[in-house]
Amino acid sequence: MGLEVDPPDVNRSDVVFDVVDGKIVFGLMGIKGMGEAAALAIIEERKENGPYKSFMDFLKRAGVKTDSEGKILVNKKAIEVLIRTGAFEHTGESEGLNLNRPTLLRNMEAAISYAIEIQSSKNSNQGDLFSDIGEEESTYTDFVFIQVENLPRMDLLNMEMECIGCYVSGHPLDDYKKAISKAVNLKSSNMSRVAAESKAEKDALVASGAKFWQLKDAGKVYTALGMLSSLRVIHTKTGKDMAFAKLEDYEGTLDCTFFPEVWATLRLQIHDNGIYAFKGTVDGSRDTPSLLVKELCNTEELELHSIQSVHIMMDSSFSEAVEIAHLRDFLFDKSGNCSVYFHMNVDKKPFVVKGNDQMAVSCTDDVLSQLRTMPYVKEVWTE
């Protein structure tokens, strides 16, 4: 899944990425629309007078800071992008009063004016020997927020993508983790390996004299799940439409191809930014491999999929069987219902060997984790 980074936070973020309580926190300068002067003003005020207790506390403190020319340092644009990235969601007020992002955006203009009015009142009374600044602020009633219903999770994530360029408080695929772990066996991270194996399989069929029609549907069927993007439709020489797209998963993107007969079925069912699961074969004959989509899958049904096999990519540098004896003994000791397949490259060609039936193993997370740490084991996955 990659390195986890906490989203921007007015009470934890530094100017750039920083480690707070053992976690990496997104830096304020990484937000589009946040200037350096604004970021520094926010951090300096926090260091001098403590964490911000609420959105209004932030506005009354950092939101009214000015430079030597009287210009507001943390302007409306900076405050807006802080809201959009969820930077106020860990202040006490947000947790207690449910001040979600839409509510803060709806009330931002009025709240800023209110904070400036209080500051102006303070400034005007600074020269008055008979006024008490603390009493002056106390004459103002608490700002009342107009409550707005929160947005769907995907809309909030899209806000982050627009302002930061990545998802930080979550990922669009988080709701599909169970389906991914149980049924997905094609990812951007293993596409190169799968493509090489698919190409080797088809090359072997060609060498054996297979006909064109046999090659067309040859190859193992894989399942991929991700968010669709860059969907592009072309008109073929035969007068039919087909399409190309990219499927984004946790690790990156992989290419998808929809031939005319498949596209005719799916064209009204899929669109950019939708999350889908596809089944298909992999074309490894080109520089950029592609999933040749055969069908659209029901993601809920994928969660019911049962794991049937464990696949182990081996480092072929061992020369004696005794060197992998520990792996062999481990597999025989972890008896279960999943078949074992060994993958390795010999003379730059991929080979797959199925373990004998007595080597069926358990597919628990503990077993898989231990397998990944063993000598000569490069990669472990389930199908």
Tab-separated table of C-alpha atoms in Angstrom:
chain	number	residue	atom	x	y	z
A	1	MET	CA	0.000	0.000	0.000
A	2	GLY	CA	3.023	2.286	0.296
A	3	LEU	CA	4.093	4.657	3.077
A	4	GLU	CA	1.189	6.138	5.066
A	5	VAL	CA	1.035	9.917	5.389
A	6	ASP	CA	-1.391	11.779	7.643
A	7	PRO	CA	-3.349	14.644	6.015
A	8	PRO	CA	-2.572	18.329	6.654
A	9	ASP	CA	-3.420	19.429	10.176
A	10	VAL	CA	-3.243	22.993	11.523
A	11	ASN	CA	-2.126	21.573	14.880
A	12	ARG	CA	0.487	19.087	13.624
A	13	SER	CA	1.764	20.094	10.179
A	14	ASP	CA	5.074	21.872	9.655
A	15	VAL	CA	6.015	23.870	6.553
A	16	VAL	CA	7.118	20.655	4.827
A	17	PHE	CA	6.619	16.970	5.626
A	18	ASP	CA	7.456	16.214	9.245
A	19	VAL	CA	7.340	13.287	11.676
A	20	VAL	CA	4.947	13.839	14.607
A	21	ASP	CA	4.425	11.133	17.225
A	22	GLY	CA	6.013	8.601	14.907
A	23	LYS	CA	3.784	9.484	11.932
A	24	ILE	CA	4.584	11.434	8.772
A	25	VAL	CA	2.319	14.487	8.514
A	26	PHE	CA	1.688	16.328	5.244
A	27	GLY	CA	3.366	19.751	5.155
A	28	LEU	CA	1.354	22.954	4.725
A	29	MET	CA	3.443	24.061	1.741
A	30	GLY	CA	2.386	20.904	-0.095
A	31	ILE	CA	-1.146	22.314	-0.396
A	32	LYS	CA	-1.905	24.135	-3.647
A	33	GLY	CA	-2.769	27.759	-2.889
A	34	MET	CA	-0.893	27.868	0.418
A	35	GLY	CA	1.893	30.460	0.388
A	36	GLU	CA	5.035	30.246	2.486
A	37	ALA	CA	4.173	33.367	4.484
A	38	ALA	CA	0.784	31.916	5.413
A	39	ALA	CA	2.282	28.553	6.400
A	40	LEU	CA	4.918	30.217	8.578
A	41	ALA	CA	2.337	32.483	10.243
A	42	ILE	CA	0.167	29.482	11.159
A	43	ILE	CA	3.081	27.553	12.644
A	44	GLU	CA	4.618	30.507	14.505
A	45	GLU	CA	1.293	31.383	16.146
A	46	ARG	CA	0.816	27.751	17.191
A	47	LYS	CA	4.321	27.595	18.696
A	48	GLU	CA	3.856	30.860	20.592
A	49	ASN	CA	0.335	30.352	21.946
A	50	GLY	CA	-0.404	26.636	21.732
A	51	PRO	CA	-2.629	24.426	19.561
A	52	TYR	CA	-5.708	25.874	17.896
A	53	LYS	CA	-8.782	24.934	19.913
A	54	SER	CA	-11.297	25.437	17.126
A	55	PHE	CA	-11.835	26.893	13.668
A	56	MET	CA	-12.839	30.236	15.190
A	57	ASP	CA	-9.825	30.169	17.501
A	58	PHE	CA	-7.661	29.718	14.408
A	59	LEU	CA	-9.305	32.678	12.648
A	60	LYS	CA	-8.975	34.963	15.688
A	61	ARG	CA	-5.285	34.123	16.006
A	62	ALA	CA	-3.601	33.109	12.724
A	63	GLY	CA	-6.407	34.452	10.551
A	64	VAL	CA	-5.840	38.065	11.549
A	65	LYS	CA	-2.031	38.146	11.467
A	66	THR	CA	-0.625	40.855	9.189
A	67	ASP	CA	2.763	41.683	7.700
A	68	SER	CA	4.659	44.964	8.101
A	69	GLU	CA	2.403	46.582	5.504
A	70	GLY	CA	-0.796	45.498	7.198
A	71	LYS	CA	-1.574	42.738	4.672
A	72	ILE	CA	-3.343	39.636	6.007
A	73	LEU	CA	-0.873	36.723	5.903
A	74	VAL	CA	-3.363	33.840	5.984
A	75	ASN	CA	-5.785	34.941	3.289
A	76	LYS	CA	-9.154	33.483	2.297
A	77	LYS	CA	-7.619	31.216	-0.345
A	78	ALA	CA	-5.254	29.691	2.206
A	79	ILE	CA	-8.105	29.119	4.667
A	80	GLU	CA	-10.268	27.561	1.940
A	81	VAL	CA	-7.641	24.992	0.907
A	82	LEU	CA	-7.009	24.153	4.564
A	83	ILE	CA	-10.715	23.374	4.897
A	84	ARG	CA	-10.794	21.352	1.687
A	85	THR	CA	-7.891	19.172	2.802
A	86	GLY	CA	-9.427	18.498	6.218
A	87	ALA	CA	-6.778	20.455	8.138
A	88	PHE	CA	-9.297	21.540	10.812
A	89	GLU	CA	-10.731	18.087	11.499
A	90	HIS	CA	-8.527	17.492	14.532
A	91	THR	CA	-9.393	20.658	16.452
A	92	GLY	CA	-11.624	20.182	19.476
A	93	GLU	CA	-14.522	22.100	17.973
A	94	SER	CA	-14.724	19.920	14.858
A	95	GLU	CA	-14.850	16.778	16.968
A	96	GLY	CA	-17.412	18.187	19.389
A	97	LEU	CA	-19.753	20.078	17.078
A	98	ASN	CA	-19.314	18.092	13.869
A	99	LEU	CA	-18.079	21.039	11.837
A	100	ASN	CA	-17.491	19.152	8.630
A	101	ARG	CA	-15.842	20.595	5.541
A	102	PRO	CA	-19.060	21.707	3.788
A	103	THR	CA	-20.153	23.514	6.980
A	104	LEU	CA	-16.835	25.351	7.273
A	105	LEU	CA	-16.884	26.291	3.575
A	106	ARG	CA	-20.471	27.562	3.857
A	107	ASN	CA	-19.621	29.764	6.859
A	108	MET	CA	-16.052	30.749	5.954
A	109	GLU	CA	-16.705	34.268	4.619
A	110	ALA	CA	-18.900	35.270	7.555
A	111	ALA	CA	-16.562	33.695	10.108
A	112	ILE	CA	-13.525	35.512	8.695
A	113	SER	CA	-15.402	38.854	8.778
A	114	TYR	CA	-16.413	38.152	12.367
A	115	ALA	CA	-12.803	37.448	13.438
A	116	ILE	CA	-11.551	40.599	11.660
A	117	GLU	CA	-14.275	42.668	13.351
A	118	ILE	CA	-13.143	41.452	16.775
A	119	GLN	CA	-9.501	42.209	15.939
A	120	SER	CA	-10.393	45.686	14.659
A	121	SER	CA	-12.237	46.360	17.889
A	122	LYS	CA	-9.163	45.305	19.869
A	123	ASN	CA	-6.897	47.531	17.800
A	124	SER	CA	-9.125	50.562	18.172
A	125	ASN	CA	-9.128	50.210	21.945
A	126	GLN	CA	-5.424	49.595	22.434
A	127	GLY	CA	-4.810	53.300	23.034
A	128	ASP	CA	-7.753	53.690	25.405
A	129	LEU	CA	-6.460	53.728	28.992
A	130	PHE	CA	-9.896	52.890	30.353
A	131	SER	CA	-10.739	49.879	28.159
A	132	ASP	CA	-10.063	46.224	28.873
A	133	ILE	CA	-9.258	44.233	25.731
A	134	GLY	CA	-10.355	40.983	27.342
A	135	GLU	CA	-13.709	42.499	28.267
A	136	GLU	CA	-14.054	43.937	24.745
A	137	GLU	CA	-13.903	40.493	23.130
A	138	SER	CA	-16.257	39.040	25.711
A	139	THR	CA	-18.990	41.424	24.515
A	140	TYR	CA	-19.156	39.449	21.266
A	141	THR	CA	-21.412	36.397	21.239
A	142	ASP	CA	-20.107	33.101	19.933
A	143	PHE	CA	-20.225	32.752	16.155
A	144	VAL	CA	-23.142	30.526	15.129
A	145	PHE	CA	-22.455	28.156	12.252
A	146	ILE	CA	-25.078	27.259	9.683
A	147	GLN	CA	-24.861	23.463	9.619
A	148	VAL	CA	-24.490	21.729	6.244
A	149	GLU	CA	-24.761	18.005	5.570
A	150	ASN	CA	-21.430	16.302	4.970
A	151	LEU	CA	-20.385	15.174	1.497
A	152	PRO	CA	-19.950	11.536	0.436
A	153	ARG	CA	-16.515	10.113	1.235
A	154	MET	CA	-15.487	10.045	-2.430
A	155	ASP	CA	-16.243	13.770	-2.825
A	156	LEU	CA	-14.083	14.562	0.204
A	157	LEU	CA	-11.232	12.496	-1.232
A	158	ASN	CA	-11.579	14.343	-4.544
A	159	MET	CA	-11.175	17.625	-2.660
A	160	GLU	CA	-7.844	16.344	-1.366
A	161	MET	CA	-6.772	15.244	-4.824
A	162	GLU	CA	-7.519	18.714	-6.216
A	163	CYS	CA	-5.632	20.556	-3.465
A	164	ILE	CA	-2.789	18.144	-2.752
A	165	GLY	CA	-2.461	15.942	-5.832
A	166	CYS	CA	-2.998	12.702	-3.906
A	167	TYR	CA	-5.321	11.014	-1.421
A	168	VAL	CA	-4.169	11.278	2.195
A	169	SER	CA	-7.115	10.718	4.551
A	170	GLY	CA	-8.031	7.545	2.726
A	171	HIS	CA	-8.202	5.947	-0.716
A	172	PRO	CA	-11.188	5.356	-3.036
A	173	LEU	CA	-10.465	1.612	-2.901
A	174	ASP	CA	-10.532	1.327	0.892
A	175	ASP	CA	-14.126	0.052	0.803
A	176	TYR	CA	-13.020	-2.768	-1.491
A	177	LYS	CA	-10.102	-4.133	0.527
A	178	LYS	CA	-11.886	-7.400	1.261
A	179	ALA	CA	-12.639	-8.026	-2.422
A	180	ILE	CA	-9.047	-7.129	-3.352
A	181	SER	CA	-7.527	-9.488	-0.807
A	182	LYS	CA	-9.820	-12.368	-1.688
A	183	ALA	CA	-10.237	-12.226	-5.449
A	184	VAL	CA	-7.901	-9.754	-7.199
A	185	ASN	CA	-4.828	-11.385	-8.746
A	186	LEU	CA	-3.828	-8.720	-11.274
A	187	LYS	CA	-2.389	-5.452	-9.988
A	188	SER	CA	-0.153	-2.756	-11.388
A	189	SER	CA	2.623	-4.125	-9.167
A	190	ASN	CA	2.577	-7.610	-10.723
A	191	MET	CA	1.547	-6.699	-14.281
A	192	SER	CA	5.073	-7.131	-15.684
A	193	ARG	CA	5.415	-10.635	-14.272
A	194	VAL	CA	1.945	-11.680	-15.421
A	195	ALA	CA	2.595	-10.237	-18.903
A	196	ALA	CA	5.848	-12.212	-19.224
A	197	GLU	CA	4.095	-15.435	-18.195
A	198	SER	CA	1.193	-14.782	-20.596
A	199	LYS	CA	3.569	-14.067	-23.460
A	200	ALA	CA	5.554	-17.252	-22.747
A	201	GLU	CA	2.340	-19.280	-22.744
A	202	LYS	CA	1.229	-17.912	-26.116
A	203	ASP	CA	4.720	-18.311	-27.601
A	204	ALA	CA	4.589	-21.968	-26.586
A	205	LEU	CA	1.209	-22.368	-28.290
A	206	VAL	CA	2.544	-20.777	-31.482
A	207	ALA	CA	5.544	-23.087	-31.419
A	208	SER	CA	3.207	-26.070	-31.085
A	209	GLY	CA	1.287	-25.011	-34.211
A	210	ALA	CA	-1.820	-23.559	-32.564
A	211	LYS	CA	-4.336	-21.819	-34.837
A	212	PHE	CA	-5.188	-18.100	-34.616
A	213	TRP	CA	-8.592	-18.745	-33.101
A	214	GLN	CA	-6.955	-20.826	-30.393
A	215	LEU	CA	-4.578	-17.994	-29.548
A	216	LYS	CA	-7.357	-15.418	-29.334
A	217	ASP	CA	-8.936	-16.892	-26.205
A	218	ALA	CA	-5.801	-18.490	-24.792
A	219	GLY	CA	-4.321	-17.466	-21.486
A	220	LYS	CA	-5.235	-17.449	-17.841
A	221	VAL	CA	-8.149	-15.241	-16.795
A	222	TYR	CA	-7.246	-12.579	-14.232
A	223	THR	CA	-9.284	-10.248	-12.025
A	224	ALA	CA	-8.357	-6.579	-11.534
A	225	LEU	CA	-10.083	-3.883	-9.486
A	226	GLY	CA	-9.510	-0.146	-9.463
A	227	MET	CA	-10.700	3.324	-10.418
A	228	LEU	CA	-11.135	3.862	-14.143
A	229	SER	CA	-9.510	6.859	-15.809
A	230	SER	CA	-8.408	8.157	-19.227
A	231	LEU	CA	-11.256	6.303	-20.953
A	232	ARG	CA	-10.841	6.747	-24.702
A	233	VAL	CA	-13.094	5.420	-27.479
A	234	ILE	CA	-11.894	4.882	-31.052
A	235	HIS	CA	-13.684	3.944	-34.267
A	236	THR	CA	-12.143	0.855	-35.900
A	237	LYS	CA	-11.700	0.195	-39.614
A	238	THR	CA	-14.568	-2.282	-39.438
A	239	GLY	CA	-16.915	0.504	-38.339
A	240	LYS	CA	-17.181	-0.612	-34.717
A	241	ASP	CA	-16.153	1.204	-31.550
A	242	MET	CA	-13.649	-0.081	-29.019
A	243	ALA	CA	-12.054	1.569	-26.001
A	244	PHE	CA	-8.882	1.947	-23.961
A	245	ALA	CA	-8.548	3.051	-20.348
A	246	LYS	CA	-6.354	2.963	-17.274
A	247	LEU	CA	-7.259	1.238	-14.028
A	248	GLU	CA	-5.753	2.816	-10.899
A	249	ASP	CA	-5.092	0.607	-7.865
A	250	TYR	CA	-3.120	1.170	-4.658
A	251	GLU	CA	0.275	0.753	-6.319
A	252	GLY	CA	-0.190	2.507	-9.670
A	253	THR	CA	-2.093	2.013	-12.926
A	254	LEU	CA	-2.502	-0.703	-15.525
A	255	ASP	CA	-3.828	-0.473	-19.075
A	256	CYS	CA	-7.185	-1.934	-20.127
A	257	THR	CA	-8.435	-2.743	-23.623
A	258	PHE	CA	-12.116	-3.209	-24.496
A	259	PHE	CA	-12.582	-4.885	-27.889
A	260	PRO	CA	-15.751	-4.039	-29.888
A	261	GLU	CA	-17.914	-6.952	-28.714
A	262	VAL	CA	-17.079	-6.235	-25.051
A	263	TRP	CA	-17.353	-2.457	-25.411
A	264	ALA	CA	-20.797	-2.780	-26.974
A	265	THR	CA	-21.925	-4.449	-23.737
A	266	LEU	CA	-20.113	-2.226	-21.249
A	267	ARG	CA	-20.210	1.221	-22.875
A	268	LEU	CA	-23.251	2.367	-20.863
A	269	GLN	CA	-22.115	0.729	-17.624
A	270	ILE	CA	-18.691	2.267	-17.024
A	271	HIS	CA	-17.254	5.786	-16.934
A	272	ASP	CA	-14.196	7.718	-15.766
A	273	ASN	CA	-13.661	7.870	-11.989
A	274	GLY	CA	-15.904	4.865	-11.384
A	275	ILE	CA	-14.568	1.892	-9.421
A	276	TYR	CA	-14.879	-1.430	-11.229
A	277	ALA	CA	-13.636	-4.993	-11.222
A	278	PHE	CA	-12.861	-6.643	-14.563
A	279	LYS	CA	-11.976	-10.159	-15.645
A	280	GLY	CA	-9.822	-10.770	-18.689
A	281	THR	CA	-6.584	-12.082	-20.121
A	282	VAL	CA	-3.294	-10.221	-20.336
A	283	ASP	CA	-1.606	-9.242	-23.593
A	284	GLY	CA	2.131	-9.270	-22.976
A	285	SER	CA	3.194	-8.998	-26.614
A	286	ARG	CA	3.539	-5.196	-26.615
A	287	ASP	CA	5.903	-2.827	-24.815
A	288	THR	CA	3.059	-1.823	-22.504
A	289	PRO	CA	1.030	-4.874	-21.428
A	290	SER	CA	-2.744	-4.579	-21.225
A	291	LEU	CA	-5.692	-6.339	-19.618
A	292	LEU	CA	-7.988	-7.519	-22.407
A	293	VAL	CA	-11.297	-7.101	-20.623
A	294	LYS	CA	-13.815	-9.918	-21.012
A	295	GLU	CA	-16.445	-8.972	-18.443
A	296	LEU	CA	-17.464	-6.604	-15.659
A	297	CYS	CA	-17.621	-8.227	-12.206
A	298	ASN	CA	-19.876	-7.632	-9.228
A	299	THR	CA	-17.571	-6.371	-6.449
A	300	GLU	CA	-19.851	-7.749	-3.707
A	301	GLU	CA	-19.635	-11.230	-5.208
A	302	LEU	CA	-15.841	-10.980	-5.277
A	303	GLU	CA	-15.840	-10.668	-1.482
A	304	LEU	CA	-17.303	-14.172	-1.300
A	305	HIS	CA	-14.471	-15.609	-3.385
A	306	SER	CA	-12.437	-18.270	-1.607
A	307	ILE	CA	-8.664	-18.443	-1.988
A	308	GLN	CA	-7.651	-21.662	-3.716
A	309	SER	CA	-3.910	-21.405	-4.331
A	310	VAL	CA	-0.657	-19.925	-3.026
A	311	HIS	CA	1.908	-18.705	-5.569
A	312	ILE	CA	5.600	-18.325	-4.753
A	313	MET	CA	8.005	-16.449	-7.018
A	314	MET	CA	11.424	-18.032	-6.474
A	315	ASP	CA	14.886	-16.570	-6.874
A	316	SER	CA	16.472	-19.073	-9.259
A	317	SER	CA	19.985	-18.420	-7.978
A	318	PHE	CA	19.960	-21.532	-5.752
A	319	SER	CA	21.836	-24.527	-7.173
A	320	GLU	CA	21.112	-27.347	-4.735
A	321	ALA	CA	17.809	-28.654	-3.409
A	322	VAL	CA	19.208	-28.526	0.120
A	323	GLU	CA	19.254	-24.721	-0.135
A	324	ILE	CA	15.444	-24.625	-0.189
A	325	ALA	CA	14.918	-27.542	2.170
A	326	HIS	CA	13.677	-25.180	4.905
A	327	LEU	CA	10.988	-23.851	2.526
A	328	ARG	CA	9.947	-27.389	1.593
A	329	ASP	CA	9.678	-28.467	5.240
A	330	PHE	CA	7.717	-25.336	6.122
A	331	LEU	CA	5.158	-25.959	3.376
A	332	PHE	CA	4.670	-29.597	4.364
A	333	ASP	CA	4.216	-28.499	7.991
A	334	LYS	CA	1.500	-25.925	7.187
A	335	SER	CA	-1.113	-28.334	5.876
A	336	GLY	CA	-4.285	-26.810	4.402
A	337	ASN	CA	-6.541	-26.700	1.339
A	338	CYS	CA	-4.607	-24.383	-0.994
A	339	SER	CA	-2.483	-25.716	-3.858
A	340	VAL	CA	1.071	-24.382	-4.173
A	341	TYR	CA	2.593	-23.052	-7.400
A	342	PHE	CA	6.255	-22.129	-7.833
A	343	HIS	CA	7.192	-19.403	-10.339
A	344	MET	CA	10.749	-18.846	-11.549
A	345	ASN	CA	12.722	-17.482	-14.463
A	346	VAL	CA	15.154	-19.842	-16.180
A	347	ASP	CA	17.267	-18.494	-19.059
A	348	LYS	CA	15.076	-15.361	-18.968
A	349	LYS	CA	11.935	-17.422	-19.552
A	350	PRO	CA	9.163	-17.760	-16.942
A	351	PHE	CA	8.188	-21.218	-15.733
A	352	VAL	CA	5.397	-22.301	-13.384
A	353	VAL	CA	5.545	-25.597	-11.493
A	354	LYS	CA	2.665	-26.960	-9.406
A	355	GLY	CA	3.594	-28.569	-6.085
A	356	ASN	CA	2.392	-32.115	-5.464
A	357	ASP	CA	-0.988	-32.654	-3.795
A	358	GLN	CA	0.611	-33.480	-0.437
A	359	MET	CA	1.943	-29.910	-0.331
A	360	ALA	CA	-1.482	-28.224	-0.017
A	361	VAL	CA	-1.078	-25.430	2.561
A	362	SER	CA	-3.030	-23.093	4.799
A	363	CYS	CA	-3.585	-19.559	3.405
A	364	THR	CA	-3.621	-17.635	6.681
A	365	ASP	CA	-1.965	-14.222	6.888
A	366	ASP	CA	0.591	-15.649	9.322
A	367	VAL	CA	1.646	-18.399	6.912
A	368	LEU	CA	1.928	-15.962	4.014
A	369	SER	CA	3.944	-13.492	6.101
A	370	GLN	CA	6.398	-16.205	7.132
A	371	LEU	CA	6.751	-17.366	3.525
A	372	ARG	CA	7.739	-13.876	2.402
A	373	THR	CA	10.710	-13.849	4.800
A	374	MET	CA	12.242	-17.125	3.632
A	375	PRO	CA	15.485	-17.390	1.608
A	376	TYR	CA	15.052	-17.463	-2.181
A	377	VAL	CA	11.408	-16.309	-1.941
A	378	LYS	CA	10.925	-13.074	-3.918
A	379	GLU	CA	7.148	-12.689	-3.896
A	380	VAL	CA	4.083	-14.457	-2.486
A	381	TRP	CA	0.460	-14.017	-3.533
A	382	THR	CA	-2.834	-15.915	-3.493
A	383	GLU	CA	-5.442	-16.685	-6.104
